[in-house]
PDB file of C-alpha atoms in Angstrom:
ATOM      1  CA  MET A  28      -0.135  -0.003   0.116  1.00  0.00           C
ATOM      2  CA  ASP A  29       3.053   2.413   0.685  1.00  0.00           C
ATOM      3  CA  ASP A  30       3.871   2.155  -3.203  1.00  0.00           C
ATOM      4  CA  ASN A  31       0.518   3.852  -4.271  1.00  0.00           C
ATOM      5  CA  LYS A  32      -0.844   6.046  -1.568  1.00  0.00           C
ATOM      6  CA  ARG A  33      -3.934   6.981  -3.672  1.00  0.00           C
ATOM      7  CA  GLU A  34      -4.974   3.230  -4.180  1.00  0.00           C
ATOM      8  CA  PHE A  35      -7.830   3.644  -1.877  1.00  0.00           C
ATOM      9  CA  PHE A  36      -8.695   7.317  -3.127  1.00  0.00           C
ATOM     10  CA  ARG A  37      -9.656   6.058  -6.586  1.00  0.00           C
ATOM     11  CA  VAL A  38     -12.314   3.561  -7.528  1.00  0.00           C
ATOM     12  CA  ASN A  39     -13.394   2.051 -10.664  1.00  0.00           C
ATOM     13  CA  ASP A  40     -17.205   1.445 -11.420  1.00  0.00           C
ATOM     14  CA  HIS A  41     -19.867   1.799 -14.491  1.00  0.00           C
ATOM     15  CA  ALA A  42     -21.955   4.899 -14.845  1.00  0.00           C
ATOM     16  CA  TYR A  43     -23.787   6.883 -17.565  1.00  0.00           C
ATOM     17  CA  VAL A  44     -21.595   9.946 -18.421  1.00  0.00           C
ATOM     18  CA  ARG A  45     -22.830  12.871 -20.440  1.00  0.00           C
ATOM     19  CA  ILE A  46     -20.780  15.766 -21.251  1.00  0.00           C
ATOM     20  CA  LYS A  47     -20.956  19.252 -22.753  1.00  0.00           C
ATOM     21  CA  TYR A  48     -18.407  21.794 -23.777  1.00  0.00           C
ATOM     22  CA  VAL A  49     -18.652  24.968 -21.891  1.00  0.00           C
ATOM     23  CA  PRO A  50     -17.331  27.872 -23.859  1.00  0.00           C
ATOM     24  CA  ARG A  51     -15.041  30.330 -21.294  1.00  0.00           C
ATOM     25  CA  ASN A  52     -17.658  33.320 -21.347  1.00  0.00           C
ATOM     26  CA  HIS A  53     -20.371  30.829 -19.870  1.00  0.00           C
ATOM     27  CA  VAL A  54     -18.224  29.055 -17.042  1.00  0.00           C
ATOM     28  CA  LYS A  55     -19.402  31.322 -13.986  1.00  0.00           C
ATOM     29  CA  GLN A  56     -22.972  30.521 -15.294  1.00  0.00           C
ATOM     30  CA  ILE A  57     -22.687  26.950 -15.357  1.00  0.00           C
ATOM     31  CA  ALA A  58     -20.444  26.934 -12.109  1.00  0.00           C
ATOM     32  CA  LYS A  59     -23.817  28.726 -10.613  1.00  0.00           C
ATOM     33  CA  GLU A  60     -26.102  26.237 -11.931  1.00  0.00           C
ATOM     34  CA  VAL A  61     -23.929  23.482 -10.513  1.00  0.00           C
ATOM     35  CA  TYR A  62     -23.859  24.981  -7.126  1.00  0.00           C
ATOM     36  CA  TYR A  63     -27.421  26.055  -6.819  1.00  0.00           C
ATOM     37  CA  GLY A  64     -29.274  23.702  -9.265  1.00  0.00           C
ATOM     38  CA  THR A  65     -31.661  24.411 -12.370  1.00  0.00           C
ATOM     39  CA  GLY A  66     -34.843  23.720 -10.874  1.00  0.00           C
ATOM     40  CA  LEU A  67     -34.963  20.569 -12.449  1.00  0.00           C
ATOM     41  CA  GLU A  68     -33.717  18.409  -9.274  1.00  0.00           C
ATOM     42  CA  GLY A  69     -37.664  17.400  -8.348  1.00  0.00           C
ATOM     43  CA  ILE A  70     -37.806  15.709 -11.664  1.00  0.00           C
ATOM     44  CA  VAL A  71     -34.622  13.673 -11.033  1.00  0.00           C
ATOM     45  CA  LEU A  72     -36.063  12.704  -7.320  1.00  0.00           C
ATOM     46  CA  ALA A  73     -39.536  11.571  -9.100  1.00  0.00           C
ATOM     47  CA  ASN A  74     -37.280   9.654 -11.858  1.00  0.00           C
ATOM     48  CA  ARG A  75     -35.652   7.658  -9.115  1.00  0.00           C
ATOM     49  CA  LYS A  76     -39.061   6.746  -7.562  1.00  0.00           C
ATOM     50  CA  VAL A  77     -40.365   5.768 -10.751  1.00  0.00           C
ATOM     51  CA  LEU A  78     -37.524   3.394 -11.209  1.00  0.00           C
ATOM     52  CA  GLU A  79     -37.867   2.018  -7.781  1.00  0.00           C
ATOM     53  CA  SER A  80     -41.505   1.370  -8.654  1.00  0.00           C
ATOM     54  CA  ILE A  81     -40.924  -0.389 -11.858  1.00  0.00           C
ATOM     55  CA  ALA A  82     -38.625  -2.416 -10.004  1.00  0.00           C
ATOM     56  CA  GLY A  83     -41.442  -3.522  -7.918  1.00  0.00           C
ATOM     57  CA  LEU A  84     -43.602  -4.195 -10.563  1.00  0.00           C
ATOM     58  CA  LYS A  85     -41.401  -6.623 -12.775  1.00  0.00           C
ATOM     59  CA  ALA A  86     -42.460  -9.671 -10.755  1.00  0.00           C
ATOM     60  CA  ARG A  87     -46.249  -8.923 -10.926  1.00  0.00           C
ATOM     61  CA  ASP A  88     -47.066  -7.466 -14.052  1.00  0.00           C
ATOM     62  CA  SER A  89     -44.377  -7.548 -16.605  1.00  0.00           C
ATOM     63  CA  GLN A  90     -46.419  -5.885 -19.364  1.00  0.00           C
ATOM     64  CA  LEU A  91     -47.071  -2.686 -17.511  1.00  0.00           C
ATOM     65  CA  SER A  92     -43.475  -2.703 -16.077  1.00  0.00           C
ATOM     66  CA  PHE A  93     -42.488  -2.798 -19.723  1.00  0.00           C
ATOM     67  CA  ALA A  94     -44.662   0.111 -20.555  1.00  0.00           C
ATOM     68  CA  LEU A  95     -43.352   2.243 -17.852  1.00  0.00           C
ATOM     69  CA  GLU A  96     -40.019   1.712 -18.654  1.00  0.00           C
ATOM     70  CA  ALA A  97     -40.451   2.678 -22.115  1.00  0.00           C
ATOM     71  CA  MET A  98     -42.167   6.012 -20.774  1.00  0.00           C
ATOM     72  CA  ASN A  99     -39.293   6.338 -18.439  1.00  0.00           C
ATOM     73  CA  GLU A 100     -36.534   6.538 -20.994  1.00  0.00           C
ATOM     74  CA  LYS A 101     -38.825   8.695 -23.040  1.00  0.00           C
ATOM     75  CA  MET A 102     -38.617  11.161 -19.967  1.00  0.00           C
ATOM     76  CA  ASP A 103     -35.047  10.736 -19.533  1.00  0.00           C
ATOM     77  CA  GLU A 104     -34.584  11.867 -23.258  1.00  0.00           C
ATOM     78  CA  ILE A 105     -36.606  14.927 -22.354  1.00  0.00           C
ATOM     79  CA  LEU A 106     -34.895  15.857 -19.123  1.00  0.00           C
ATOM     80  CA  SER A 107     -31.478  15.645 -20.666  1.00  0.00           C
ATOM     81  CA  ILE A 108     -32.859  18.133 -23.590  1.00  0.00           C
ATOM     82  CA  ALA A 109     -34.204  20.300 -20.819  1.00  0.00           C
ATOM     83  CA  GLN A 110     -30.712  20.610 -19.127  1.00  0.00           C
ATOM     84  CA  GLY A 111     -29.071  21.543 -22.306  1.00  0.00           C
ATOM     85  CA  GLY A 112     -27.943  18.258 -23.460  1.00  0.00           C
ATOM     86  CA  SER A 113     -28.990  16.207 -26.588  1.00  0.00           C
ATOM     87  CA  ALA A 114     -31.287  13.126 -27.009  1.00  0.00           C
ATOM     88  CA  GLU A 115     -27.995  11.139 -27.598  1.00  0.00           C
ATOM     89  CA  LYS A 116     -28.259   7.700 -26.080  1.00  0.00           C
ATOM     90  CA  THR A 117     -25.513   6.949 -23.370  1.00  0.00           C
ATOM     91  CA  LYS A 118     -24.692   3.927 -22.048  1.00  0.00           C
ATOM     92  CA  ALA A 119     -23.110   2.735 -18.854  1.00  0.00           C
ATOM     93  CA  GLN A 120     -19.328   2.606 -19.073  1.00  0.00           C
ATOM     94  CA  PRO A 121     -16.539   1.833 -16.999  1.00  0.00           C
ATOM     95  CA  ILE A 122     -15.464   4.876 -14.828  1.00  0.00           C
ATOM     96  CA  ASN A 123     -12.652   5.451 -12.557  1.00  0.00           C
ATOM     97  CA  PHE A 124     -13.701   8.313 -10.155  1.00  0.00           C
ATOM     98  CA  SER A 125     -12.390   9.908  -6.977  1.00  0.00           C
ATOM     99  CA  ILE A 126     -13.835  12.885  -4.860  1.00  0.00           C
ATOM    100  CA  GLY A 127     -11.669  15.231  -6.981  1.00  0.00           C
ATOM    101  CA  GLY A 128     -12.303  13.979 -10.348  1.00  0.00           C
ATOM    102  CA  CYS A 129     -13.108  10.939 -12.827  1.00  0.00           C
ATOM    103  CA  ARG A 130     -11.555   9.283 -15.705  1.00  0.00           C
ATOM    104  CA  PHE A 131     -13.855   8.036 -18.634  1.00  0.00           C
ATOM    105  CA  TYR A 132     -14.379   7.375 -22.692  1.00  0.00           C
ATOM    106  CA  THR A 133     -15.674   9.745 -25.228  1.00  0.00           C
ATOM    107  CA  ASN A 134     -15.667  10.111 -28.904  1.00  0.00           C
ATOM    108  CA  GLU A 135     -15.160  13.811 -28.495  1.00  0.00           C
ATOM    109  CA  ALA A 136     -11.535  15.230 -28.287  1.00  0.00           C
ATOM    110  CA  TYR A 137     -11.196  18.002 -26.083  1.00  0.00           C
ATOM    111  CA  SER A 138      -8.049  20.155 -25.060  1.00  0.00           C
ATOM    112  CA  LEU A 139      -6.411  20.354 -21.872  1.00  0.00           C
ATOM    113  CA  ASN A 140      -7.994  22.896 -19.545  1.00  0.00           C
ATOM    114  CA  GLU A 141     -11.277  23.091 -21.351  1.00  0.00           C
ATOM    115  CA  ALA A 142     -14.139  23.307 -19.412  1.00  0.00           C
ATOM    116  CA  ILE A 143     -17.015  20.641 -19.569  1.00  0.00           C
ATOM    117  CA  ASP A 144     -20.357  20.374 -17.692  1.00  0.00           C
ATOM    118  CA  ILE A 145     -20.368  16.522 -16.816  1.00  0.00           C
ATOM    119  CA  THR A 146     -23.537  14.627 -15.582  1.00  0.00           C
ATOM    120  CA  ILE A 147     -22.726  11.223 -14.108  1.00  0.00           C
ATOM    121  CA  ARG A 148     -25.665   8.878 -13.044  1.00  0.00           C
ATOM    122  CA  PHE A 149     -24.477   5.847 -10.974  1.00  0.00           C
ATOM    123  CA  SER A 150     -26.429   2.499 -11.094  1.00  0.00           C
ATOM    124  CA  ASP A 151     -28.393   3.129  -8.280  1.00  0.00           C
ATOM    125  CA  GLN A 152     -29.805   5.927 -10.191  1.00  0.00           C
ATOM    126  CA  GLU A 153     -28.053   8.648  -8.185  1.00  0.00           C
ATOM    127  CA  GLU A 154     -26.743  11.412 -10.549  1.00  0.00           C
ATOM    128  CA  ILE A 155     -24.220  14.090  -9.842  1.00  0.00           C
ATOM    129  CA  ARG A 156     -23.469  17.371 -11.881  1.00  0.00           C
ATOM    130  CA  ALA A 157     -19.985  19.065 -12.082  1.00  0.00           C
ATOM    131  CA  LEU A 158     -18.141  21.795 -13.767  1.00  0.00           C
ATOM    132  CA  ALA A 159     -14.902  20.096 -14.622  1.00  0.00           C
ATOM    133  CA  LEU A 160     -11.676  20.852 -16.165  1.00  0.00           C
ATOM    134  CA  VAL A 161     -10.067  18.399 -18.817  1.00  0.00           C
ATOM    135  CA  ARG A 162      -6.733  17.225 -17.247  1.00  0.00           C
ATOM    136  CA  ASN A 163      -5.751  14.527 -19.659  1.00  0.00           C
ATOM    137  CA  ILE A 164      -6.943  13.211 -22.863  1.00  0.00           C
ATOM    138  CA  SER A 165      -5.322  10.157 -24.871  1.00  0.00           C
ATOM    139  CA  LYS A 166      -6.435   8.327 -27.972  1.00  0.00           C
ATOM    140  CA  VAL A 167      -7.291   4.489 -27.271  1.00  0.00           C
ATOM    141  CA  ASP A 168      -8.323   1.909 -29.594  1.00  0.00           C
ATOM    142  CA  ASP A 169     -11.632   2.506 -30.766  1.00  0.00           C
ATOM    143  CA  ASN A 170     -13.976   0.415 -28.115  1.00  0.00           C
ATOM    144  CA  ALA A 171     -17.577   0.408 -27.176  1.00  0.00           C
ATOM    145  CA  PHE A 172     -17.467   3.673 -25.107  1.00  0.00           C
ATOM    146  CA  GLY A 173     -15.345   5.690 -27.229  1.00  0.00           C
ATOM    147  CA  GLU A 174     -12.039   6.650 -28.732  1.00  0.00           C
ATOM    148  CA  TYR A 175     -10.449   8.953 -26.194  1.00  0.00           C
ATOM    149  CA  GLU A 176      -9.727   8.444 -22.550  1.00  0.00           C
ATOM    150  CA  MET A 177     -10.466  11.595 -20.706  1.00  0.00           C
ATOM    151  CA  ALA A 178      -9.360  12.494 -17.240  1.00  0.00           C
ATOM    152  CA  VAL A 179     -11.256  15.502 -15.444  1.00  0.00           C
ATOM    153  CA  GLN A 180     -11.106  17.533 -12.466  1.00  0.00           C
ATOM    154  CA  PHE A 181     -13.955  18.760 -10.519  1.00  0.00           C
ATOM    155  CA  ARG A 182     -13.960  22.621 -10.195  1.00  0.00           C
ATOM    156  CA  ALA A 183     -17.334  23.109  -9.535  1.00  0.00           C
ATOM    157  CA  ILE A 184     -19.663  20.577  -7.500  1.00  0.00           C
ATOM    158  CA  SER A 185     -22.512  21.261  -4.771  1.00  0.00           C
ATOM    159  CA  LYS A 186     -22.034  19.965  -1.537  1.00  0.00           C
ATOM    160  CA  ALA A 187     -25.071  17.742  -2.100  1.00  0.00           C
ATOM    161  CA  ASN A 188     -23.352  15.992  -5.216  1.00  0.00           C
ATOM    162  CA  ALA A 189     -19.976  16.269  -3.761  1.00  0.00           C
ATOM    163  CA  SER A 190     -21.644  13.875  -0.592  1.00  0.00           C
ATOM    164  CA  VAL A 191     -23.084  11.594  -3.418  1.00  0.00           C
ATOM    165  CA  VAL A 192     -19.422  11.095  -4.978  1.00  0.00           C
ATOM    166  CA  GLU A 193     -18.057  10.341  -1.527  1.00  0.00           C
ATOM    167  CA  LYS A 194     -20.552   7.889  -0.591  1.00  0.00           C
ATOM    168  CA  HIS A 195     -19.820   5.999  -3.935  1.00  0.00           C
ATOM    169  CA  VAL A 196     -16.078   6.205  -3.559  1.00  0.00           C
ATOM    170  CA  MET A 197     -16.524   4.835   0.051  1.00  0.00           C
ATOM    171  CA  ALA A 198     -19.082   2.135  -1.140  1.00  0.00           C
ATOM    172  CA  ARG A 199     -16.829   0.913  -3.763  1.00  0.00           C
ATOM    173  CA  GLN A 200     -13.733   1.000  -1.798  1.00  0.00           C
ATOM    174  CA  GLN A 201     -15.391  -1.285   0.923  1.00  0.00           C
ATOM    175  CA  GLU A 202     -16.307  -3.661  -2.082  1.00  0.00           C
ATOM    176  CA  GLU A 203     -12.997  -3.559  -3.278  1.00  0.00           C
ATOM    177  CA  LEU A 204     -11.318  -4.421   0.193  1.00  0.00           C
ATOM    178  CA  ARG A 205     -13.825  -7.334   0.813  1.00  0.00           C
ATOM    179  CA  ALA A 206     -13.068  -8.854  -2.748  1.00  0.00           C
ATOM    180  CA  ARG A 207      -8.932  -8.492  -2.265  1.00  0.00           C
ATOM    181  CA  ALA A 208      -9.672 -10.050   1.520  1.00  0.00           C
ATOM    182  CA  GLU A 209     -11.315 -12.813  -0.006  1.00  0.00           C
ATOM    183  CA  ALA A 210      -8.811 -13.168  -2.717  1.00  0.00           C
ATOM    184  CA  LYS A 211      -5.952 -13.487  -0.095  1.00  0.00           C
ATOM    185  CA  GLN A 212      -7.865 -16.057   1.914  1.00  0.00           C
ATOM    186  CA  ASN A 213      -8.685 -18.137  -1.265  1.00  0.00           C
ATOM    187  CA  GLY A 214      -5.051 -18.288  -2.704  1.00  0.00           C
TER     188      GLY A 214
END
């Protein structure tokens, strides 16, 4: 562990990632939105409740749960567009993240220090939004998630969203530590 002091500060997971370029003259505006919200947070919370309800319905009424899932996907697209994104589909991808930033794949090439508006939705449907700066970008063999690997540093993130990231980092660390302990015991 002494070799890599950051070992337990970064974790790997899968999440949905949406990014949008932020022109320099809009950085302050986006930072305010990130800190204070856009007024759409209620929709995000309602979406979480819908997903929980759909999960409960699957065993009892598969046709109804299928219809609700389709409606939910449509609402996700509407919400994405309302938040300034596009209706482009995203899929869960490998993401390496910490409390200070993350690394993920994209098809768009950004320059170092460019600002981006990033939204990350974890598998439990918790979603965070941050203003981030591109700190590293490298071309990788084209894979299912994008031809560039990009690392960003969070520059503006609300306390609530920082808490969500911290919670996910801690949970993943615990899972990884358990897996390492089991692997060590087994061989």
